[in-house]
Amino acid sequence: MLGLLGFYDELDNRSGQPNGSIRDAVRPVGEPDEAKLVAYLDGGHVLIDVMESGPDVITGNPHRHSPGCSSLLTDGSWLWRRDFPHYVETHHVSLPHAFTAHVRDLRHRMPTIAVAQFAPHCDETMPLVGWSSAVPWRSTATTLVPRSPGAEG
């Protein structure tokens, strides 16, 4: 199963989301390497691209990830919403130690994912975040290669 980041009650119409309330995760300051962590999250592999828009659930304002906010991204070990980096950089939401250690071990570089090894983990995780209709996950690619820095996506 993939680790889950940013699946908060306030971001879904169903209560009891895996990461609880976003208000409980807000902190006054972020990790020392927060900018690198945000860049890592921004560079995730897109699994599901959703064409919708949503405001910051704390302030009510639009933000850079408002378009496609509930699209799903991954690094092969963790799964998060497209808008999660916004909450990390703006509200310094807490990050699990296992995630920060994982990203630091990768020197903040998004890994290439072998689809055949990744797909079973994706399939068992998707129902937990309300995407049972996306199971089984299929890709025509054999690997997911990180986008170039600065690439749109």
PDB file of C-alpha atoms in Angstrom:
ATOM      1  CA  MET A   1       0.000   0.000   0.000  1.00  0.00           C
ATOM      2  CA  LEU A   2       1.130   3.560  -0.719  1.00  0.00           C
ATOM      3  CA  GLY A   3       1.552   6.140   2.026  1.00  0.00           C
ATOM      4  CA  LEU A   4      -1.106   8.861   1.886  1.00  0.00           C
ATOM      5  CA  LEU A   5      -0.482  12.618   2.022  1.00  0.00           C
ATOM      6  CA  GLY A   6      -3.015  15.445   1.983  1.00  0.00           C
ATOM      7  CA  PHE A   7      -6.253  13.462   2.075  1.00  0.00           C
ATOM      8  CA  TYR A   8      -8.000  15.713   4.592  1.00  0.00           C
ATOM      9  CA  ASP A   9     -11.656  15.799   5.620  1.00  0.00           C
ATOM     10  CA  GLU A  10     -12.071  19.352   4.366  1.00  0.00           C
ATOM     11  CA  LEU A  11     -10.948  18.410   0.844  1.00  0.00           C
ATOM     12  CA  ASP A  12     -13.566  15.725   0.257  1.00  0.00           C
ATOM     13  CA  ASN A  13     -17.320  15.420   0.627  1.00  0.00           C
ATOM     14  CA  ARG A  14     -16.815  12.267   2.710  1.00  0.00           C
ATOM     15  CA  SER A  15     -15.719  12.499   6.335  1.00  0.00           C
ATOM     16  CA  GLY A  16     -13.120  10.227   7.876  1.00  0.00           C
ATOM     17  CA  GLN A  17     -10.386  10.859   5.326  1.00  0.00           C
ATOM     18  CA  PRO A  18      -7.049   9.087   5.928  1.00  0.00           C
ATOM     19  CA  ASN A  19      -5.194  12.223   7.089  1.00  0.00           C
ATOM     20  CA  GLY A  20      -7.959  13.666   9.318  1.00  0.00           C
ATOM     21  CA  SER A  21      -8.544  17.413   9.560  1.00  0.00           C
ATOM     22  CA  ILE A  22      -6.183  19.799   7.820  1.00  0.00           C
ATOM     23  CA  ARG A  23      -6.629  22.233  10.698  1.00  0.00           C
ATOM     24  CA  ASP A  24      -4.874  19.760  13.003  1.00  0.00           C
ATOM     25  CA  ALA A  25      -1.905  19.592  10.599  1.00  0.00           C
ATOM     26  CA  VAL A  26      -1.215  23.353  10.234  1.00  0.00           C
ATOM     27  CA  ARG A  27       2.027  24.522  11.869  1.00  0.00           C
ATOM     28  CA  PRO A  28       3.603  27.963  12.301  1.00  0.00           C
ATOM     29  CA  VAL A  29       6.799  26.976  10.437  1.00  0.00           C
ATOM     30  CA  GLY A  30       7.765  24.271   7.996  1.00  0.00           C
ATOM     31  CA  GLU A  31      10.627  21.839   7.642  1.00  0.00           C
ATOM     32  CA  PRO A  32      14.081  23.375   7.096  1.00  0.00           C
ATOM     33  CA  ASP A  33      14.057  21.998   3.540  1.00  0.00           C
ATOM     34  CA  GLU A  34      10.396  22.851   2.903  1.00  0.00           C
ATOM     35  CA  ALA A  35      11.049  24.455  -0.498  1.00  0.00           C
ATOM     36  CA  LYS A  36      12.783  21.278  -1.712  1.00  0.00           C
ATOM     37  CA  LEU A  37       9.988  19.114  -0.309  1.00  0.00           C
ATOM     38  CA  VAL A  38       7.406  21.264  -2.110  1.00  0.00           C
ATOM     39  CA  ALA A  39       9.382  21.007  -5.377  1.00  0.00           C
ATOM     40  CA  TYR A  40       9.515  17.224  -4.925  1.00  0.00           C
ATOM     41  CA  LEU A  41       5.740  17.054  -4.399  1.00  0.00           C
ATOM     42  CA  ASP A  42       5.163  19.330  -7.398  1.00  0.00           C
ATOM     43  CA  GLY A  43       7.239  16.954  -9.533  1.00  0.00           C
ATOM     44  CA  GLY A  44       5.224  13.822  -8.747  1.00  0.00           C
ATOM     45  CA  HIS A  45       4.037  11.421 -11.432  1.00  0.00           C
ATOM     46  CA  VAL A  46       0.410  12.173 -12.398  1.00  0.00           C
ATOM     47  CA  LEU A  47      -1.840   9.124 -11.961  1.00  0.00           C
ATOM     48  CA  ILE A  48      -5.250  10.714 -12.392  1.00  0.00           C
ATOM     49  CA  ASP A  49      -5.762  14.173 -13.870  1.00  0.00           C
ATOM     50  CA  VAL A  50      -8.995  15.755 -12.679  1.00  0.00           C
ATOM     51  CA  MET A  51     -10.396  18.807 -14.431  1.00  0.00           C
ATOM     52  CA  GLU A  52     -11.957  20.713 -11.562  1.00  0.00           C
ATOM     53  CA  SER A  53     -11.047  23.646  -9.403  1.00  0.00           C
ATOM     54  CA  GLY A  54     -11.095  24.325  -5.690  1.00  0.00           C
ATOM     55  CA  PRO A  55      -9.994  27.073  -3.312  1.00  0.00           C
ATOM     56  CA  ASP A  56      -7.683  26.846  -0.315  1.00  0.00           C
ATOM     57  CA  VAL A  57      -9.985  25.234   2.267  1.00  0.00           C
ATOM     58  CA  ILE A  58      -8.474  27.321   5.071  1.00  0.00           C
ATOM     59  CA  THR A  59      -8.551  30.796   3.496  1.00  0.00           C
ATOM     60  CA  GLY A  60     -11.158  30.305   0.753  1.00  0.00           C
ATOM     61  CA  ASN A  61      -8.802  31.896  -1.787  1.00  0.00           C
ATOM     62  CA  PRO A  62      -7.709  30.431  -5.120  1.00  0.00           C
ATOM     63  CA  HIS A  63      -4.098  29.255  -5.287  1.00  0.00           C
ATOM     64  CA  ARG A  64      -1.603  27.956  -7.812  1.00  0.00           C
ATOM     65  CA  HIS A  65      -2.974  24.403  -7.576  1.00  0.00           C
ATOM     66  CA  SER A  66      -6.671  25.360  -7.626  1.00  0.00           C
ATOM     67  CA  PRO A  67      -7.079  23.996 -11.191  1.00  0.00           C
ATOM     68  CA  GLY A  68      -7.014  20.200 -10.999  1.00  0.00           C
ATOM     69  CA  CYS A  69      -6.658  20.303  -7.219  1.00  0.00           C
ATOM     70  CA  SER A  70      -7.792  16.727  -6.583  1.00  0.00           C
ATOM     71  CA  SER A  71      -5.657  15.145  -9.303  1.00  0.00           C
ATOM     72  CA  LEU A  72      -3.504  12.358  -7.875  1.00  0.00           C
ATOM     73  CA  LEU A  73       0.299  12.227  -7.932  1.00  0.00           C
ATOM     74  CA  THR A  74       2.825   9.684  -6.694  1.00  0.00           C
ATOM     75  CA  ASP A  75       6.495   8.895  -6.334  1.00  0.00           C
ATOM     76  CA  GLY A  76       5.819   5.153  -6.269  1.00  0.00           C
ATOM     77  CA  SER A  77       5.810   4.979  -2.462  1.00  0.00           C
ATOM     78  CA  TRP A  78       3.459   7.825  -1.521  1.00  0.00           C
ATOM     79  CA  LEU A  79       0.229   9.199  -3.017  1.00  0.00           C
ATOM     80  CA  TRP A  80      -0.982  12.820  -2.721  1.00  0.00           C
ATOM     81  CA  ARG A  81      -3.380  15.330  -4.206  1.00  0.00           C
ATOM     82  CA  ARG A  82      -2.080  17.957  -6.638  1.00  0.00           C
ATOM     83  CA  ASP A  83      -2.953  20.713  -4.153  1.00  0.00           C
ATOM     84  CA  PHE A  84      -0.996  19.171  -1.274  1.00  0.00           C
ATOM     85  CA  PRO A  85       2.213  21.132  -2.055  1.00  0.00           C
ATOM     86  CA  HIS A  86       0.197  24.354  -1.672  1.00  0.00           C
ATOM     87  CA  TYR A  87      -0.765  23.427   1.880  1.00  0.00           C
ATOM     88  CA  VAL A  88       2.820  22.470   2.711  1.00  0.00           C
ATOM     89  CA  GLU A  89       4.285  25.762   1.448  1.00  0.00           C
ATOM     90  CA  THR A  90       1.476  28.057   2.611  1.00  0.00           C
ATOM     91  CA  HIS A  91       0.271  26.494   5.871  1.00  0.00           C
ATOM     92  CA  HIS A  92       3.321  24.330   6.679  1.00  0.00           C
ATOM     93  CA  VAL A  93       1.148  21.253   7.215  1.00  0.00           C
ATOM     94  CA  SER A  94       2.970  18.519   9.043  1.00  0.00           C
ATOM     95  CA  LEU A  95       4.624  15.799   7.026  1.00  0.00           C
ATOM     96  CA  PRO A  96       5.126  12.232   8.255  1.00  0.00           C
ATOM     97  CA  HIS A  97       8.714  11.527   9.309  1.00  0.00           C
ATOM     98  CA  ALA A  98       8.733   8.449   7.056  1.00  0.00           C
ATOM     99  CA  PHE A  99       7.950  10.679   4.066  1.00  0.00           C
ATOM    100  CA  THR A 100      10.577  13.340   4.812  1.00  0.00           C
ATOM    101  CA  ALA A 101      13.199  10.635   5.441  1.00  0.00           C
ATOM    102  CA  HIS A 102      12.235   8.939   2.151  1.00  0.00           C
ATOM    103  CA  VAL A 103      12.541  12.185   0.155  1.00  0.00           C
ATOM    104  CA  ARG A 104      15.811  13.158   1.838  1.00  0.00           C
ATOM    105  CA  ASP A 105      17.232   9.691   1.100  1.00  0.00           C
ATOM    106  CA  LEU A 106      16.375  10.364  -2.565  1.00  0.00           C
ATOM    107  CA  ARG A 107      18.145  13.763  -2.289  1.00  0.00           C
ATOM    108  CA  HIS A 108      14.820  15.407  -3.195  1.00  0.00           C
ATOM    109  CA  ARG A 109      14.837  13.780  -6.667  1.00  0.00           C
ATOM    110  CA  MET A 110      11.707  12.149  -8.029  1.00  0.00           C
ATOM    111  CA  PRO A 111      12.421   8.490  -8.846  1.00  0.00           C
ATOM    112  CA  THR A 112      11.534   6.570 -11.989  1.00  0.00           C
ATOM    113  CA  ILE A 113       8.744   4.066 -11.306  1.00  0.00           C
ATOM    114  CA  ALA A 114       8.584   0.527 -12.709  1.00  0.00           C
ATOM    115  CA  VAL A 115       4.874   0.244 -13.578  1.00  0.00           C
ATOM    116  CA  ALA A 116       4.639  -3.546 -13.089  1.00  0.00           C
ATOM    117  CA  GLN A 117       5.926  -3.258  -9.515  1.00  0.00           C
ATOM    118  CA  PHE A 118       3.899  -0.137  -8.730  1.00  0.00           C
ATOM    119  CA  ALA A 119       0.449  -1.110 -10.091  1.00  0.00           C
ATOM    120  CA  PRO A 120      -0.521  -3.614  -7.332  1.00  0.00           C
ATOM    121  CA  HIS A 121       0.275  -1.051  -4.608  1.00  0.00           C
ATOM    122  CA  CYS A 122      -1.720   1.582  -6.462  1.00  0.00           C
ATOM    123  CA  ASP A 123      -4.671  -0.802  -6.850  1.00  0.00           C
ATOM    124  CA  GLU A 124      -4.853  -1.561  -3.131  1.00  0.00           C
ATOM    125  CA  THR A 125      -4.569   2.139  -2.189  1.00  0.00           C
ATOM    126  CA  MET A 126      -7.011   3.799  -4.589  1.00  0.00           C
ATOM    127  CA  PRO A 127     -10.207   2.613  -2.832  1.00  0.00           C
ATOM    128  CA  LEU A 128      -8.963   4.216   0.405  1.00  0.00           C
ATOM    129  CA  VAL A 129      -9.071   7.648  -1.231  1.00  0.00           C
ATOM    130  CA  GLY A 130     -12.410   7.177  -2.997  1.00  0.00           C
ATOM    131  CA  TRP A 131     -11.128   5.985  -6.364  1.00  0.00           C
ATOM    132  CA  SER A 132     -12.334   2.368  -6.420  1.00  0.00           C
ATOM    133  CA  SER A 133     -13.524   2.978  -9.990  1.00  0.00           C
ATOM    134  CA  ALA A 134      -9.865   3.489 -11.002  1.00  0.00           C
ATOM    135  CA  VAL A 135      -8.910  -0.057  -9.953  1.00  0.00           C
ATOM    136  CA  PRO A 136      -7.139  -1.795 -11.581  1.00  0.00           C
ATOM    137  CA  TRP A 137      -4.768   0.960 -12.587  1.00  0.00           C
ATOM    138  CA  ARG A 138      -3.344   0.456 -16.036  1.00  0.00           C
ATOM    139  CA  SER A 139      -0.617   2.226 -17.898  1.00  0.00           C
ATOM    140  CA  THR A 140       0.711   1.631 -21.391  1.00  0.00           C
ATOM    141  CA  ALA A 141       4.132   2.730 -20.150  1.00  0.00           C
ATOM    142  CA  THR A 142       6.566   0.296 -18.578  1.00  0.00           C
ATOM    143  CA  THR A 143       8.181   3.073 -16.534  1.00  0.00           C
ATOM    144  CA  LEU A 144       7.126   6.491 -15.319  1.00  0.00           C
ATOM    145  CA  VAL A 145      10.017   8.895 -15.794  1.00  0.00           C
ATOM    146  CA  PRO A 146      10.229  12.166 -13.849  1.00  0.00           C
ATOM    147  CA  ARG A 147       9.367  15.327 -15.741  1.00  0.00           C
ATOM    148  CA  SER A 148      12.113  17.818 -16.419  1.00  0.00           C
ATOM    149  CA  PRO A 149      12.408  20.607 -13.836  1.00  0.00           C
ATOM    150  CA  GLY A 150      10.091  23.426 -14.796  1.00  0.00           C
ATOM    151  CA  ALA A 151       7.941  21.178 -17.015  1.00  0.00           C
ATOM    152  CA  GLU A 152       4.224  21.826 -16.922  1.00  0.00           C
ATOM    153  CA  GLY A 153       2.046  19.135 -15.530  1.00  0.00           C
TER     154      GLY A 153
END
